[in-house]
Coordinates of C-alpha atoms and ligand atoms in Angstrom, one line a residue:
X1 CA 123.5 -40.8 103.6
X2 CA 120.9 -38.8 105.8
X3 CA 118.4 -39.7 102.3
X4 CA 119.0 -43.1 102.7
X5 CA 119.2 -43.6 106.9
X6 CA 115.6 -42.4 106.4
X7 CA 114.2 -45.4 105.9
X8 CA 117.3 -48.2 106.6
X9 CA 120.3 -47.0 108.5
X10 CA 121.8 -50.9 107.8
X11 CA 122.3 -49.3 104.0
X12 CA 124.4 -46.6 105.3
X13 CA 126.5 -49.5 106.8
X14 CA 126.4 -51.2 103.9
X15 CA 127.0 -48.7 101.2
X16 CA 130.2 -47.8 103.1
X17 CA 131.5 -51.0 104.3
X18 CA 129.8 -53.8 102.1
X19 CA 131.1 -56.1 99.7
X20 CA 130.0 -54.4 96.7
X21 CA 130.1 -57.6 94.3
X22 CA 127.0 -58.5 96.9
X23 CA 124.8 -56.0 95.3
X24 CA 121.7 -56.6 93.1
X25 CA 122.0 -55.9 89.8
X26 CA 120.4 -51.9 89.5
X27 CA 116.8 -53.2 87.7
X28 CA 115.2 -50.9 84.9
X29 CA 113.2 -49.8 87.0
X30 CA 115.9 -48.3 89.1
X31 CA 117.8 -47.0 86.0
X32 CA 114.6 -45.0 85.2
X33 CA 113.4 -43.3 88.2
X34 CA 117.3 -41.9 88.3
X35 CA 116.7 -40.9 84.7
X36 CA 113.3 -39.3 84.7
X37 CA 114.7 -37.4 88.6
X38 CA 117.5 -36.2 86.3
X39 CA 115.2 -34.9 83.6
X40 CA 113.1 -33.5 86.1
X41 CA 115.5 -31.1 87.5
X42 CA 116.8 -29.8 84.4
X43 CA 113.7 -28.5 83.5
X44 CA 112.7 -27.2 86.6
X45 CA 116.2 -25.8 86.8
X46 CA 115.9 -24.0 83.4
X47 CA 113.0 -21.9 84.4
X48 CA 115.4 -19.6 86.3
X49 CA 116.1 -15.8 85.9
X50 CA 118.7 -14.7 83.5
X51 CA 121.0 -13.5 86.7
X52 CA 121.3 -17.1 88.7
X53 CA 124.5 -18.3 89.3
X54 CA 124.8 -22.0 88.1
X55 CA 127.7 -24.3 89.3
X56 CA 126.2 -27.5 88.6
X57 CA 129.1 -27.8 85.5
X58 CA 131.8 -26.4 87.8
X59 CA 134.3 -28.4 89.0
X60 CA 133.7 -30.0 92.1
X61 CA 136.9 -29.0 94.1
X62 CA 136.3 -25.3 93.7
X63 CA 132.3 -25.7 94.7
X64 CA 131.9 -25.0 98.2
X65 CA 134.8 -21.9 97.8
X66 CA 132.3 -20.5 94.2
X67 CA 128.6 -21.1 96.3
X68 CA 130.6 -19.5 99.3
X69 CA 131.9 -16.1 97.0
X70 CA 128.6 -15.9 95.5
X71 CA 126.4 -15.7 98.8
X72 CA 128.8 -13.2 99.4
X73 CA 128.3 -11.4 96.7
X74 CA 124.3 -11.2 97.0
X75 CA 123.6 -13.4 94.3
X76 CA 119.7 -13.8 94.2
X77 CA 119.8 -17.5 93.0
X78 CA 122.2 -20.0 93.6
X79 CA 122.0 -23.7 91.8
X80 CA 124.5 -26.2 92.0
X81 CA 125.9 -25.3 95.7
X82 CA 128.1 -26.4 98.1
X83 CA 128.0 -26.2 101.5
X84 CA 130.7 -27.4 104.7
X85 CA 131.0 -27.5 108.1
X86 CA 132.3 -29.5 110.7
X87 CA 132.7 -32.7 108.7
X88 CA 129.6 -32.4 107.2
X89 CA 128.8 -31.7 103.4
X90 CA 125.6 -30.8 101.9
X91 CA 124.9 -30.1 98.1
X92 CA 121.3 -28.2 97.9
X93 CA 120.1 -28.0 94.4
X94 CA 119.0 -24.3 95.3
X95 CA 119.9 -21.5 97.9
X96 CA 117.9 -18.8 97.4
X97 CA 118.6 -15.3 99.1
X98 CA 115.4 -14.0 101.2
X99 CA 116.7 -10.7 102.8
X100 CA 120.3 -11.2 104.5
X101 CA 119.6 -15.2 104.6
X102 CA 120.0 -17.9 102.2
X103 CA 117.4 -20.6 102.4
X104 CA 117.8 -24.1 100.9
X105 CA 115.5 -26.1 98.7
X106 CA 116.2 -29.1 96.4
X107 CA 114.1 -30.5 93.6
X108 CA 112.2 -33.5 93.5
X109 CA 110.7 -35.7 90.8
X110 CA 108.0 -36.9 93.7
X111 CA 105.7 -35.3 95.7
X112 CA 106.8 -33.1 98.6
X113 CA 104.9 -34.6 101.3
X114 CA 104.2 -37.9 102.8
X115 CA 99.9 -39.1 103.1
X116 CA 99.3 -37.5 105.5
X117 CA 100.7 -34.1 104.1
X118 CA 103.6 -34.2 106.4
X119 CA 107.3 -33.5 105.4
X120 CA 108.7 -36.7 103.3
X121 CA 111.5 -37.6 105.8
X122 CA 114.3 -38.3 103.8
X123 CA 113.9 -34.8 101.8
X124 CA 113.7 -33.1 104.9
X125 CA 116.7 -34.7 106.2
X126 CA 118.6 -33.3 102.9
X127 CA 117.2 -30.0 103.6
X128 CA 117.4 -30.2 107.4
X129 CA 121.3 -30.1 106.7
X130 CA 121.8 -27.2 104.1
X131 CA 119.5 -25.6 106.8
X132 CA 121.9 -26.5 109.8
X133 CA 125.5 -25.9 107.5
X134 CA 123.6 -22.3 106.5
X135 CA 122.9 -21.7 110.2
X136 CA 126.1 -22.7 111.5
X137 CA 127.9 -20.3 109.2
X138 CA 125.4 -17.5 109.9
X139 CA 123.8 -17.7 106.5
X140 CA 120.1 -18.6 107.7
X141 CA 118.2 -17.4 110.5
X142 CA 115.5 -20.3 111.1
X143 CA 115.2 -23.6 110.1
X144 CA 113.5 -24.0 107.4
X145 CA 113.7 -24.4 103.6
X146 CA 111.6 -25.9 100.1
X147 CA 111.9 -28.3 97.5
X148 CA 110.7 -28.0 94.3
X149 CA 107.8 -30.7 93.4
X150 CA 106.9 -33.1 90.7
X151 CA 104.9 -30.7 89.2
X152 CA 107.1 -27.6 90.1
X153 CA 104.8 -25.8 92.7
X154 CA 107.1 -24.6 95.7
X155 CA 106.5 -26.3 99.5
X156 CA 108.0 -25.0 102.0
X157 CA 109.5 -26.8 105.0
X158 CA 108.8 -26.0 108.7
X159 CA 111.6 -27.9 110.1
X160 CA 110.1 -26.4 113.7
X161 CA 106.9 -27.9 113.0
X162 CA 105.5 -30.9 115.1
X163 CA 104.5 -33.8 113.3
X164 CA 101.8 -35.3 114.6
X165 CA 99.4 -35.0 117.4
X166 CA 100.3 -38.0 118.9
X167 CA 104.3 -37.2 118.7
X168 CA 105.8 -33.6 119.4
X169 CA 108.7 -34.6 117.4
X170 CA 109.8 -31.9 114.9
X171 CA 111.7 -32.9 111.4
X172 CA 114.7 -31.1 112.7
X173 CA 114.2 -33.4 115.8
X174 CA 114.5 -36.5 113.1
X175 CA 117.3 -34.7 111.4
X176 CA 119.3 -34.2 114.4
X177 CA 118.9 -38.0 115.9
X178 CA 119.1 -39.7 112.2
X179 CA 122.5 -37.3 111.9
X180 CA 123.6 -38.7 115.3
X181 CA 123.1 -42.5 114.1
X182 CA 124.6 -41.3 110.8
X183 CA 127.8 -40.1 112.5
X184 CA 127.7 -43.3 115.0
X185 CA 127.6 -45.5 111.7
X186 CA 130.8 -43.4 109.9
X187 CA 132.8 -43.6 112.9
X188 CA 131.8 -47.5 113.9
X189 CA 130.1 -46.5 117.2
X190 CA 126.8 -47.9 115.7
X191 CA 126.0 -51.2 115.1
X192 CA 123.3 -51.9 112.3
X193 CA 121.2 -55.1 111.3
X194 CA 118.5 -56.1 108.0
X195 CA 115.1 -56.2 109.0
X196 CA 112.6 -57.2 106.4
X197 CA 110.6 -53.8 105.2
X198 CA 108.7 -51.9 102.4
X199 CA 112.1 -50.3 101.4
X200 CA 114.2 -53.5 100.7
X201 CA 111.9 -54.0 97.3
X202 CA 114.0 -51.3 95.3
X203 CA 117.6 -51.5 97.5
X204 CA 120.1 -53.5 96.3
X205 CA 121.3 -54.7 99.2
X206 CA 117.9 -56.9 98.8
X207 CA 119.3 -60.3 98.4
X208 CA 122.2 -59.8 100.3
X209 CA 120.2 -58.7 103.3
X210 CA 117.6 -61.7 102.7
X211 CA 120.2 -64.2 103.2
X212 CA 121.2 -62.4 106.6
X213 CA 118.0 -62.4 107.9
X214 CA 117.2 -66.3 107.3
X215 CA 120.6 -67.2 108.8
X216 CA 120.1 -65.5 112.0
X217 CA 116.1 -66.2 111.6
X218 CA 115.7 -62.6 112.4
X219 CA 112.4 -62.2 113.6
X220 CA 110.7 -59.3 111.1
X221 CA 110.3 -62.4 108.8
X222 CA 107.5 -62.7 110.5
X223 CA 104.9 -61.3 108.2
X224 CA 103.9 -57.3 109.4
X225 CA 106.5 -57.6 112.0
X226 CA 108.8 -54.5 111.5
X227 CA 111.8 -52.9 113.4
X228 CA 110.1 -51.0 115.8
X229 CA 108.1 -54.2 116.8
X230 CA 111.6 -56.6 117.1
X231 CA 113.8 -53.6 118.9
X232 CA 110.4 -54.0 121.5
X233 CA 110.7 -57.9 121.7
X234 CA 114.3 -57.8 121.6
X235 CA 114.4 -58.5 125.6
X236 CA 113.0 -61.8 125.2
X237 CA 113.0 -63.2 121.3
X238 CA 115.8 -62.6 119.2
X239 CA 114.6 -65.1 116.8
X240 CA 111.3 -66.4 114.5
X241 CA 112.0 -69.7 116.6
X242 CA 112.2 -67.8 120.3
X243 CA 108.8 -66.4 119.4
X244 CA 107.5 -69.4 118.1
X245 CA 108.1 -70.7 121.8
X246 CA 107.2 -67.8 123.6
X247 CA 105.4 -68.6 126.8
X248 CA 102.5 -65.8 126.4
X249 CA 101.6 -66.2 129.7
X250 CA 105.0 -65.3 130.9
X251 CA 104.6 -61.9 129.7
X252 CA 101.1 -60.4 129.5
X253 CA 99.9 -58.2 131.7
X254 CA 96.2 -58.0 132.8
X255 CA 94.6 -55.9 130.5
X256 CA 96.1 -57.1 127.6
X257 CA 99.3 -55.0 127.9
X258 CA 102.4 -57.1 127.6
X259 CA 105.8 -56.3 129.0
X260 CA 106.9 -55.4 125.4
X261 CA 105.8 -51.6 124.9
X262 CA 103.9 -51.1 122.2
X263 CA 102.8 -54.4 121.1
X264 CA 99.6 -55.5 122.7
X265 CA 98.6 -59.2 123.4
X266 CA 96.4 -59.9 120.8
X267 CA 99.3 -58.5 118.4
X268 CA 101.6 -60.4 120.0
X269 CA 99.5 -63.6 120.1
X270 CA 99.2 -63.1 116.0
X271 CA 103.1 -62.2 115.7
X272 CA 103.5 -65.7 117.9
X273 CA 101.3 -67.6 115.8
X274 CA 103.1 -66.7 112.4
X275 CA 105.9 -67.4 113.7
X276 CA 104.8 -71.1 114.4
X277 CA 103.4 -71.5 111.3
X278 CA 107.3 -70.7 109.7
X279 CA 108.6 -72.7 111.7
X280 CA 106.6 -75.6 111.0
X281 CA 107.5 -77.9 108.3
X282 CA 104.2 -78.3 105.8
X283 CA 102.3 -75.7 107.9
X284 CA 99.1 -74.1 106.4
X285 CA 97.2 -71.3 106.0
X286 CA 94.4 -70.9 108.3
X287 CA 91.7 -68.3 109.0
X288 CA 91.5 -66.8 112.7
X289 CA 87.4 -66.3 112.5
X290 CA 85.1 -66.6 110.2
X291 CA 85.7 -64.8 107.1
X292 CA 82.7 -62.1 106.0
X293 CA 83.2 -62.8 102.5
X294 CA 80.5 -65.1 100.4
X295 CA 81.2 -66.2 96.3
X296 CA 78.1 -63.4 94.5
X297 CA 76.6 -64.0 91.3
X298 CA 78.9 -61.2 90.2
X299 CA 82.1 -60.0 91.0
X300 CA 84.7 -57.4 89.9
X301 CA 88.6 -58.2 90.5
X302 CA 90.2 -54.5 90.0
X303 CA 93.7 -54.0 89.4
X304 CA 95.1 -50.3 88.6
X305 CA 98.5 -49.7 87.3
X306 CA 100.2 -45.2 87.6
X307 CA 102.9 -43.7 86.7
X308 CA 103.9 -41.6 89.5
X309 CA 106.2 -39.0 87.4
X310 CA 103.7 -38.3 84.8
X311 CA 101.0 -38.5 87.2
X312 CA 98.6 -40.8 85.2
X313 CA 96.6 -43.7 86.3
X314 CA 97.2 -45.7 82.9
X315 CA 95.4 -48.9 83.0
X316 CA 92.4 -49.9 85.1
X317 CA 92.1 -53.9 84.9
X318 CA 88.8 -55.3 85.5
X319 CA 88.4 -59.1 85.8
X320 CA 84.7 -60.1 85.7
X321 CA 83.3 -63.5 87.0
X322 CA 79.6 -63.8 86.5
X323 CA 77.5 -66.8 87.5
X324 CA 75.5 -68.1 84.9
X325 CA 72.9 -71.4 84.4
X326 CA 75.2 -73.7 82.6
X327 CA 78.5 -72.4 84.3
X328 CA 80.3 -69.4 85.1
X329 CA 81.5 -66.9 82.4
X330 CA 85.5 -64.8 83.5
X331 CA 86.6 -62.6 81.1
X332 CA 89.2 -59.6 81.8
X333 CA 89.1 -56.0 80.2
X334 CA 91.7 -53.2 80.0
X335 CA 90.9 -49.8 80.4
X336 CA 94.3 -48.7 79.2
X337 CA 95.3 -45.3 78.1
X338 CA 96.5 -45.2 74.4
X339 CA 98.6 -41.6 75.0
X340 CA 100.1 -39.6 77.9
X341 CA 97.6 -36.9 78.3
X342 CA 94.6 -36.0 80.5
X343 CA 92.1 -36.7 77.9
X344 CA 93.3 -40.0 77.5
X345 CA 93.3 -40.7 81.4
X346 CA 90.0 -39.6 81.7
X347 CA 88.7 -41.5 79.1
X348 CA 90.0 -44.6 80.6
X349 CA 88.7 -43.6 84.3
X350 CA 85.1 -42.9 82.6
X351 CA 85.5 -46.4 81.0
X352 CA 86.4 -48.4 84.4
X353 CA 84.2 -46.2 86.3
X354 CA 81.0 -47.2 84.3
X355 CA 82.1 -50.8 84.3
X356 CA 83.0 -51.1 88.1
X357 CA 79.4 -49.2 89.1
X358 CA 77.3 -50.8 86.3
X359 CA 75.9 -53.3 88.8
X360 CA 75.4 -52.0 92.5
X361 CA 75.1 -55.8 94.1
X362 CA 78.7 -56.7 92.2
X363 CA 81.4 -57.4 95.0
X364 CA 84.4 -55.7 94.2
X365 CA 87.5 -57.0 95.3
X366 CA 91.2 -55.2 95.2
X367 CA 94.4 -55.6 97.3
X368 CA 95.4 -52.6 99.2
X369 CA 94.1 -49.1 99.7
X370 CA 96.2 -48.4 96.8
X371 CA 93.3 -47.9 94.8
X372 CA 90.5 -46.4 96.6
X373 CA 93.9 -43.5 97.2
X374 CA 94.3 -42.8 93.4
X375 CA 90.7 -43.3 92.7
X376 CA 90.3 -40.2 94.7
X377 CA 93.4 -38.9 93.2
X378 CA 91.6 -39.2 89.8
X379 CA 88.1 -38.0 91.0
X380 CA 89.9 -34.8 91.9
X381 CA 91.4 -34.4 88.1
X382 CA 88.5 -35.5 86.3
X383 CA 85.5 -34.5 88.2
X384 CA 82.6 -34.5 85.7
X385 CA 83.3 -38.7 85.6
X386 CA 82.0 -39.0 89.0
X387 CA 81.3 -36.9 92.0
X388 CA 83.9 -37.0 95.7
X389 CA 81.0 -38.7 97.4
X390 CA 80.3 -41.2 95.0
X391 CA 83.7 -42.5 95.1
X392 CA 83.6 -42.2 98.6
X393 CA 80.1 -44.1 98.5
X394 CA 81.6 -47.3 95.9
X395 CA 84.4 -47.6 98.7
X396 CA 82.4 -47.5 101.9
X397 CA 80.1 -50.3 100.3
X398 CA 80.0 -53.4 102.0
X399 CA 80.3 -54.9 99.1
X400 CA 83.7 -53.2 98.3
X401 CA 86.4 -55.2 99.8
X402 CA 90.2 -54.1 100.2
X403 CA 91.0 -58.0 100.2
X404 CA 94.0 -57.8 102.0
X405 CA 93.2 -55.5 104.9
X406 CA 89.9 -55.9 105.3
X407 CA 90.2 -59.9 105.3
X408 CA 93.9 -61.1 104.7
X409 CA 95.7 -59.2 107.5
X410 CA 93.8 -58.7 110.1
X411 CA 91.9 -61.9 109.8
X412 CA 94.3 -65.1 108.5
X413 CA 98.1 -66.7 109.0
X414 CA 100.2 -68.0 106.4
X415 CA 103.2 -69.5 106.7
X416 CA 104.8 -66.6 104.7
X417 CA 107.1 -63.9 105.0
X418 CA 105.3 -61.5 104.1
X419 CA 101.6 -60.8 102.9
X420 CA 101.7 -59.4 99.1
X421 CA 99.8 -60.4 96.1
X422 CA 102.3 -61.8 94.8
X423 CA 103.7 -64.4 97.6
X424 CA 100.4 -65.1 98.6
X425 CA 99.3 -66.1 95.5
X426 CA 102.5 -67.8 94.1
X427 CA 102.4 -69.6 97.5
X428 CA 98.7 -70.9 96.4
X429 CA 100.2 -72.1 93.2
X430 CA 99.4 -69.1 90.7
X431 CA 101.9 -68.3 88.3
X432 CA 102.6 -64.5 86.4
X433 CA 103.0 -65.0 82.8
X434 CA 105.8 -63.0 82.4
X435 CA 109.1 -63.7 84.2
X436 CA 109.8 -60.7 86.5
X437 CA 106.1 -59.5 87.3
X438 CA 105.9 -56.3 89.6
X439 CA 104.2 -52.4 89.4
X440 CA 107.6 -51.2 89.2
X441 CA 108.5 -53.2 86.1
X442 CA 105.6 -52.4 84.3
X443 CA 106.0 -48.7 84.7
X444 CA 108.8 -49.4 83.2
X445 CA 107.2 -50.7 80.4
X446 CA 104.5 -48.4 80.0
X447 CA 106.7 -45.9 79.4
X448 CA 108.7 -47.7 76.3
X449 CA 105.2 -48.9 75.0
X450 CA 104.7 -45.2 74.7
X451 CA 108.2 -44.2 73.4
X452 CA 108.3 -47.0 70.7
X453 CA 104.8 -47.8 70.5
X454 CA 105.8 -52.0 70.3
X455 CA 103.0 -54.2 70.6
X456 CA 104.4 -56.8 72.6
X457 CA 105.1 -54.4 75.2
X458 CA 101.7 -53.0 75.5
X459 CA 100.7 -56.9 76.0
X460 CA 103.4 -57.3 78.4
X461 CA 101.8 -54.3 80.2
X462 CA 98.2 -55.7 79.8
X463 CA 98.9 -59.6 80.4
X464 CA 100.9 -58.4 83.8
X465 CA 97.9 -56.6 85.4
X466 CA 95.5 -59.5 84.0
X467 CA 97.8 -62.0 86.1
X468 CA 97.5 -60.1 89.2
X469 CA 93.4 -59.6 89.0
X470 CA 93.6 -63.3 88.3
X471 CA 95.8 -63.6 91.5
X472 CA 93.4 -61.9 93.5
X473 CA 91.1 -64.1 92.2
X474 CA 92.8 -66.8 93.1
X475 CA 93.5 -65.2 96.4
X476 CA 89.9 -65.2 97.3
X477 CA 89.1 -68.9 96.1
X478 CA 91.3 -69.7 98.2
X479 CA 89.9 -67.5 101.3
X480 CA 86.9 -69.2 100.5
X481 CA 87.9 -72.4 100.9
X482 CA 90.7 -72.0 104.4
X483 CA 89.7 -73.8 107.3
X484 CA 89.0 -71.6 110.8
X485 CA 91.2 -72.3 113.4
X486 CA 89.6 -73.4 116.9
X487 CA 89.7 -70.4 118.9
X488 CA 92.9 -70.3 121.7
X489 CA 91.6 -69.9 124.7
X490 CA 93.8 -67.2 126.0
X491 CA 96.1 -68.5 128.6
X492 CA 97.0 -64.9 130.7
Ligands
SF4_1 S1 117.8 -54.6 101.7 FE1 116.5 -53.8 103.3 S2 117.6 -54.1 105.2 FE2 119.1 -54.4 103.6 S3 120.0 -52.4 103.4 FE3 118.4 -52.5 101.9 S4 116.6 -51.6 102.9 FE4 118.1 -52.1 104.5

């Protein structure tokens, strides 16, 4: 539960008191991320001295009275425990004895730590409780504990530690309110609602949740809109529509502060303005300025596709479009590894490296900072293809556009609920080839092409990431093209 109230508390609500026939069918996707997590802790787990005590096959009733004998017993390695207190009930993959104490760690098929190197919330949650169960029953001496990474290296958890300059909250401090809100759910003190984020994509609550928010036209379907922003508007607008006829005048402030904290005016102008456009029938796209992009006589539509478990950047898609005398010439290529291991990813780096820098006045379009992240990622692992810098160089370049936050986002309205590849472009009329398009899918997919070698999945793989640098493509045609709004003049 504290995993999960990490990043939607409504799904703690849900998984307890839900219809479960209202659920999305688990996708393959899904299915394989518990599998490979599964794998993954088996063989980390098997690595362990001869004389750990293992109750991961014991039975589950006599758990928490087995972890409880062997701690007293000294044992230097416990896997498989249970721990109780109070109502609460924690189940760390590891408890490892460091002089009188036993600290907790878990194993984790992902990285430890979030982007900015910071705690990943909803492990520390897990092992912000085996801390607090081990500390209540005088088993641990300071909050802390480790999990077990991806690639098995040990990270340990300051639970004490601040997060960020900017916050003095500690992830003991988010474990202790997310545990309150927890509790308030389980005993029906705490009310919980859907808002539209980055976390309904895999939960399958998704549809269920979707519905909810249309039929009370909850307002984080407005596009980039998210929970923080609504629980700050919720004075005033409660719905897409009570924004859409929000009197801005009524409440900005001079300076551009609003009575809403933490959303400025200009934000809140935007947020406003989207929500118009959903609520008018037939709206359209429009561009808030002038756009800094230009068509070039060449340009480069890049599209990357990784496998976050092995680690591997697998397929760099590169659509071309050059100008030529008689017409323009488009043609796609796929840099796609052939086998799981390094040489193969660095062969298809080199490959989409020399293509992508082959022409310094090429403008090079992709949607996110997705890429210039693993880009960096892959510099690191392969660095005789290309140095820090010059990745660092191909990404500062004017001519190197993140298409959707260096133009889309901060720059345009659509009357959409949200801003990805895929809406956008399906909204502009694009269509994927194959019926269920998405990075997750074609992970998926990757992974079977590998197991079985079939050919149709390797085109499946390689027609999917075509379809979305054509989307991009089609994205930017239509940029091109989208008519600038008439300035507002601002009315506070
Ligand atoms: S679909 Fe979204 S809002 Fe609904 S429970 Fe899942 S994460 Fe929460």
């Amino acid at each position: 539960m504290l995993y999960d109230a990490a990043s939607c508390l409504h799904r703690v609500h849900l998984d307890l008191r839900g219809d479960p026939s209202a659920r999305d069918e688990i996708s393959a996707f899904v299915e394989m991320l518990w599998s490979e997590g599964a794998a993954h802790e088996v063989a980390i787990l098997a690595q362990v001295p001869a004389d750990t005590v293992d109750l991961r096959a014991a039975p589950t009733a006599d758990r928490r009275e087995l972890t409880r004998q062997a701690m007293s017993a000294g044992a230097p390695l416990i896997l498989g425990g249970e721990l109780s207190s109070e109502g609460m009930l924690a189940r760390p993959d590891v408890l490892r004895r460091d002089g009188g104490a036993y600290v907790p760690g878990d194993v984790k098929a992902g990285s430890a730590t979030d982007g900015r190197g910071r705690p990943k919330a909803a492990y520390a949650n897990q092992v912000a409780l085996s801390a607090d169960l081990l500390i209540r029953s005088g088993r641990l001496d300071a909050r802390r504990g480790f999990i077990w990474d991806r690639n098995g290296t040990e990270v340990d958890y300051d639970l004490d530690l601040p997060q960020g300059t900017r916050s003095p909250a500690t992830p003991w401090d988010v474990y202790r309110k997310t545990l309150h809100e927890v509790v308030g759910v389980l005993e029906e003190r705490v009310a919980t609602r859907p808002a539209a984020q980055a976390a309904c994509k895999l939960c399958r609550w998704r549809s269920h949740c979707h519905a909810e928010l249309v039929r009370s036209d909850d307002p984080t379907l407005v596009a980039q809109l998210g929970r923080s922003a609504r629980d700050a508007l919720a004075a005033k607008v409660r719905t897409v529509t009570d924004l859409a006829t929000l009197d801005l005048s009524s409440v900005v402030r001079p300076g551009g502060r609003t009575v809403f904290p933490g959303v400025g005016a200009a934000r809140l102008a935007r947020f406003r303005d989207r929500a118009r456009l959903l609520c008018e029938a037939g709206a359209h796209a429009y561009a808030r300025q002038p756009l800094p992009i230009a068509r070039a006589a060449n340009e480069l539509f890049l599209d990357i596709e990784v496998d976050p478990f092995g680690d591997r950047t697998y397929l760099h898609g590169i659509l071309s479009r050059s100008r030529l005398a008689d017409g323009e010439d488009e043609r796609f290529t796929a840099h796609l590894m052939a086998g799981d291991g390094l040489d193969e990813e660095r062969r298809a780096f080199a490959d989409a490296w020399a293509q992508l820098t082959a022409d310094p006045n090429a403008v090079v379009y992709y949607w996110s900072p997705y890429e210039r992240t693993m880009y960096r990622a892959l510099q690191a692992r392969h660095p005789d293809v290309c140095t820090a810098e010059q990745v660092e160089a191909f990404f500062a370049r004017p001519r190197t556009i993140d298409l959707l936050n260096d133009v889309v986002a901060p720059m345009t309205d659509w009357p959409l609920h949200d801003y990805s590849i895929k809406t956008i472009a399906k909204h502009l009329g694009f269509r994927w080839r194959d019926a269920e398009p998405s990075g997750a899918a074609s992970i998926e997919w990757y992974r079977r092409w590998l197991q079985t070698g079939e050919t149709n999945v390797r085109d499946r793989i390689v027609d999917y990431n075509e379809d979305d640098c054509i989307a991009t493509r089609v994205v930017l045609d239509a940029l091109l093209e989208l008519p600038v709004r008439q300035a507002e003049a601002a009315s506070w």
